[in-house]
């Protein structure tokens, strides 16, 4: 991992998801937040760069991540395209993965005979 370190503030949505996840596992809130940050960053790095490790810390209400070169380039492209900073783009992606791996929120395959809206 050789990109510049990016800092992403921990959103209320992310903190709530980490708390819910940690409560289900009887984990300390700080440990749960760190684990959820790792999960989110691993998902993002894996999708973009096929990476299986991430370098990050969670301090002072923020996630500090040193992205892989592939992720850094991806974030730069998206940032340029939308007039944002790379850290802002990463923040949006991290928030998208906030509720991943929460029990009871998995989506089941759609049943064509089920009349409930999806």
PDB file of C-alpha atoms in Angstrom:
ATOM      1  CA  UNK A   1       0.000   0.000   0.000  1.00  0.00           C
ATOM      2  CA  UNK A   2       1.701   3.136  -1.124  1.00  0.00           C
ATOM      3  CA  UNK A   3      -0.931   5.838  -1.674  1.00  0.00           C
ATOM      4  CA  UNK A   4      -1.156   8.988   0.451  1.00  0.00           C
ATOM      5  CA  UNK A   5      -3.030   8.547   3.709  1.00  0.00           C
ATOM      6  CA  UNK A   6      -6.676   9.629   3.476  1.00  0.00           C
ATOM      7  CA  UNK A   7      -8.807  10.650   6.444  1.00  0.00           C
ATOM      8  CA  UNK A   8     -12.513   9.843   6.504  1.00  0.00           C
ATOM      9  CA  UNK A   9     -14.726  11.112   9.327  1.00  0.00           C
ATOM     10  CA  UNK A  10     -16.797   8.388  10.976  1.00  0.00           C
ATOM     11  CA  UNK A  11     -20.391   9.216  10.078  1.00  0.00           C
ATOM     12  CA  UNK A  12     -23.305   8.738  12.463  1.00  0.00           C
ATOM     13  CA  UNK A  13     -24.611   6.029  10.104  1.00  0.00           C
ATOM     14  CA  UNK A  14     -21.301   4.165  10.245  1.00  0.00           C
ATOM     15  CA  UNK A  15     -21.006   4.521  14.026  1.00  0.00           C
ATOM     16  CA  UNK A  16     -24.568   3.227  14.495  1.00  0.00           C
ATOM     17  CA  UNK A  17     -23.896   0.233  12.249  1.00  0.00           C
ATOM     18  CA  UNK A  18     -20.685  -0.557  14.136  1.00  0.00           C
ATOM     19  CA  UNK A  19     -22.509  -0.284  17.464  1.00  0.00           C
ATOM     20  CA  UNK A  20     -25.291  -2.601  16.272  1.00  0.00           C
ATOM     21  CA  UNK A  21     -22.757  -5.069  14.915  1.00  0.00           C
ATOM     22  CA  UNK A  22     -20.699  -4.953  18.118  1.00  0.00           C
ATOM     23  CA  UNK A  23     -23.740  -5.313  20.371  1.00  0.00           C
ATOM     24  CA  UNK A  24     -24.602  -8.563  18.607  1.00  0.00           C
ATOM     25  CA  UNK A  25     -21.105  -9.847  19.393  1.00  0.00           C
ATOM     26  CA  UNK A  26     -20.739  -8.368  22.894  1.00  0.00           C
ATOM     27  CA  UNK A  27     -17.866  -6.207  21.668  1.00  0.00           C
ATOM     28  CA  UNK A  28     -16.576  -2.930  23.020  1.00  0.00           C
ATOM     29  CA  UNK A  29     -17.775   0.000  20.866  1.00  0.00           C
ATOM     30  CA  UNK A  30     -14.233   1.021  19.870  1.00  0.00           C
ATOM     31  CA  UNK A  31     -13.310  -2.531  18.848  1.00  0.00           C
ATOM     32  CA  UNK A  32     -16.530  -2.843  16.858  1.00  0.00           C
ATOM     33  CA  UNK A  33     -15.855   0.460  15.092  1.00  0.00           C
ATOM     34  CA  UNK A  34     -12.358  -0.659  14.161  1.00  0.00           C
ATOM     35  CA  UNK A  35     -13.597  -4.022  12.906  1.00  0.00           C
ATOM     36  CA  UNK A  36     -16.366  -2.427  10.812  1.00  0.00           C
ATOM     37  CA  UNK A  37     -13.832   0.029   9.368  1.00  0.00           C
ATOM     38  CA  UNK A  38     -11.584  -2.870   8.413  1.00  0.00           C
ATOM     39  CA  UNK A  39     -14.499  -4.742   6.817  1.00  0.00           C
ATOM     40  CA  UNK A  40     -15.557  -1.701   4.781  1.00  0.00           C
ATOM     41  CA  UNK A  41     -12.030  -0.907   3.635  1.00  0.00           C
ATOM     42  CA  UNK A  42     -11.335  -4.531   2.759  1.00  0.00           C
ATOM     43  CA  UNK A  43     -14.489  -4.702   0.657  1.00  0.00           C
ATOM     44  CA  UNK A  44     -13.567  -1.511  -1.191  1.00  0.00           C
ATOM     45  CA  UNK A  45      -9.922  -2.491  -1.701  1.00  0.00           C
ATOM     46  CA  UNK A  46     -10.902  -5.983  -2.804  1.00  0.00           C
ATOM     47  CA  UNK A  47     -13.439  -4.722  -5.349  1.00  0.00           C
ATOM     48  CA  UNK A  48     -11.072  -2.149  -6.837  1.00  0.00           C
ATOM     49  CA  UNK A  49      -7.636  -3.684  -6.390  1.00  0.00           C
ATOM     50  CA  UNK A  50      -8.263  -7.328  -5.476  1.00  0.00           C
ATOM     51  CA  UNK A  51      -6.411  -6.564  -2.221  1.00  0.00           C
ATOM     52  CA  UNK A  52      -6.718  -8.759   0.840  1.00  0.00           C
ATOM     53  CA  UNK A  53      -5.055  -6.450   3.404  1.00  0.00           C
ATOM     54  CA  UNK A  54      -5.571  -2.837   4.414  1.00  0.00           C
ATOM     55  CA  UNK A  55      -3.489  -0.338   6.327  1.00  0.00           C
ATOM     56  CA  UNK A  56      -5.616   1.915   8.544  1.00  0.00           C
ATOM     57  CA  UNK A  57      -6.217   3.341  11.994  1.00  0.00           C
ATOM     58  CA  UNK A  58      -9.311   4.670  13.716  1.00  0.00           C
ATOM     59  CA  UNK A  59      -8.562   7.717  15.854  1.00  0.00           C
ATOM     60  CA  UNK A  60     -10.381  10.825  17.005  1.00  0.00           C
ATOM     61  CA  UNK A  61     -13.624   9.996  15.206  1.00  0.00           C
ATOM     62  CA  UNK A  62     -11.943   9.342  11.868  1.00  0.00           C
ATOM     63  CA  UNK A  63     -10.668   6.461   9.777  1.00  0.00           C
ATOM     64  CA  UNK A  64      -7.157   6.986   8.423  1.00  0.00           C
ATOM     65  CA  UNK A  65      -6.377   4.736   5.453  1.00  0.00           C
ATOM     66  CA  UNK A  66      -3.412   4.377   3.154  1.00  0.00           C
ATOM     67  CA  UNK A  67      -5.039   3.103  -0.070  1.00  0.00           C
ATOM     68  CA  UNK A  68      -3.400   0.770  -2.526  1.00  0.00           C
ATOM     69  CA  UNK A  69      -2.123   2.383  -5.717  1.00  0.00           C
ATOM     70  CA  UNK A  70      -5.115   0.993  -7.638  1.00  0.00           C
ATOM     71  CA  UNK A  71      -7.619   2.378  -5.141  1.00  0.00           C
ATOM     72  CA  UNK A  72      -5.809   5.724  -4.990  1.00  0.00           C
ATOM     73  CA  UNK A  73      -6.017   6.009  -8.794  1.00  0.00           C
ATOM     74  CA  UNK A  74      -9.709   5.016  -8.730  1.00  0.00           C
ATOM     75  CA  UNK A  75     -10.494   7.605  -6.054  1.00  0.00           C
ATOM     76  CA  UNK A  76      -8.553  10.270  -7.964  1.00  0.00           C
ATOM     77  CA  UNK A  77     -10.546   9.565 -11.140  1.00  0.00           C
ATOM     78  CA  UNK A  78     -13.860   9.730  -9.329  1.00  0.00           C
ATOM     79  CA  UNK A  79     -12.830  12.847  -7.426  1.00  0.00           C
ATOM     80  CA  UNK A  80     -11.809  14.613 -10.647  1.00  0.00           C
ATOM     81  CA  UNK A  81     -15.009  13.551 -12.366  1.00  0.00           C
ATOM     82  CA  UNK A  82     -17.286  14.918  -9.642  1.00  0.00           C
ATOM     83  CA  UNK A  83     -15.237  17.835  -8.321  1.00  0.00           C
ATOM     84  CA  UNK A  84     -14.513  16.226  -4.963  1.00  0.00           C
ATOM     85  CA  UNK A  85     -11.467  15.313  -2.930  1.00  0.00           C
ATOM     86  CA  UNK A  86     -10.366  11.646  -2.936  1.00  0.00           C
ATOM     87  CA  UNK A  87     -11.081  11.412   0.819  1.00  0.00           C
ATOM     88  CA  UNK A  88     -14.674  12.545   0.189  1.00  0.00           C
ATOM     89  CA  UNK A  89     -15.117   9.817  -2.415  1.00  0.00           C
ATOM     90  CA  UNK A  90     -13.655   7.222  -0.047  1.00  0.00           C
ATOM     91  CA  UNK A  91     -15.986   8.480   2.674  1.00  0.00           C
ATOM     92  CA  UNK A  92     -19.011   7.816   0.461  1.00  0.00           C
ATOM     93  CA  UNK A  93     -17.791   4.316  -0.335  1.00  0.00           C
ATOM     94  CA  UNK A  94     -17.095   3.555   3.328  1.00  0.00           C
ATOM     95  CA  UNK A  95     -20.615   4.670   4.230  1.00  0.00           C
ATOM     96  CA  UNK A  96     -22.050   2.421   1.526  1.00  0.00           C
ATOM     97  CA  UNK A  97     -20.492  -0.549   3.299  1.00  0.00           C
ATOM     98  CA  UNK A  98     -21.505   0.563   6.806  1.00  0.00           C
ATOM     99  CA  UNK A  99     -24.317  -1.926   7.172  1.00  0.00           C
ATOM    100  CA  UNK A 100     -22.634  -4.857   5.418  1.00  0.00           C
ATOM    101  CA  UNK A 101     -22.347  -7.975   7.577  1.00  0.00           C
ATOM    102  CA  UNK A 102     -25.135  -6.955   9.956  1.00  0.00           C
ATOM    103  CA  UNK A 103     -27.233  -9.922  10.947  1.00  0.00           C
ATOM    104  CA  UNK A 104     -30.891  -9.796   9.980  1.00  0.00           C
ATOM    105  CA  UNK A 105     -30.238  -7.404   7.117  1.00  0.00           C
ATOM    106  CA  UNK A 106     -29.199  -9.944   4.533  1.00  0.00           C
ATOM    107  CA  UNK A 107     -31.357  -9.893   1.455  1.00  0.00           C
ATOM    108  CA  UNK A 108     -32.934 -13.140   0.446  1.00  0.00           C
ATOM    109  CA  UNK A 109     -33.445 -14.158  -3.161  1.00  0.00           C
ATOM    110  CA  UNK A 110     -36.664 -12.765  -4.546  1.00  0.00           C
ATOM    111  CA  UNK A 111     -39.510 -15.263  -4.639  1.00  0.00           C
ATOM    112  CA  UNK A 112     -41.531 -14.630  -7.804  1.00  0.00           C
ATOM    113  CA  UNK A 113     -44.678 -15.868  -6.025  1.00  0.00           C
ATOM    114  CA  UNK A 114     -44.242 -13.556  -3.031  1.00  0.00           C
ATOM    115  CA  UNK A 115     -46.699 -10.629  -3.377  1.00  0.00           C
ATOM    116  CA  UNK A 116     -44.756  -8.364  -0.992  1.00  0.00           C
ATOM    117  CA  UNK A 117     -42.974  -5.472  -2.689  1.00  0.00           C
ATOM    118  CA  UNK A 118     -39.180  -5.583  -2.736  1.00  0.00           C
TER     119      UNK A 118
END
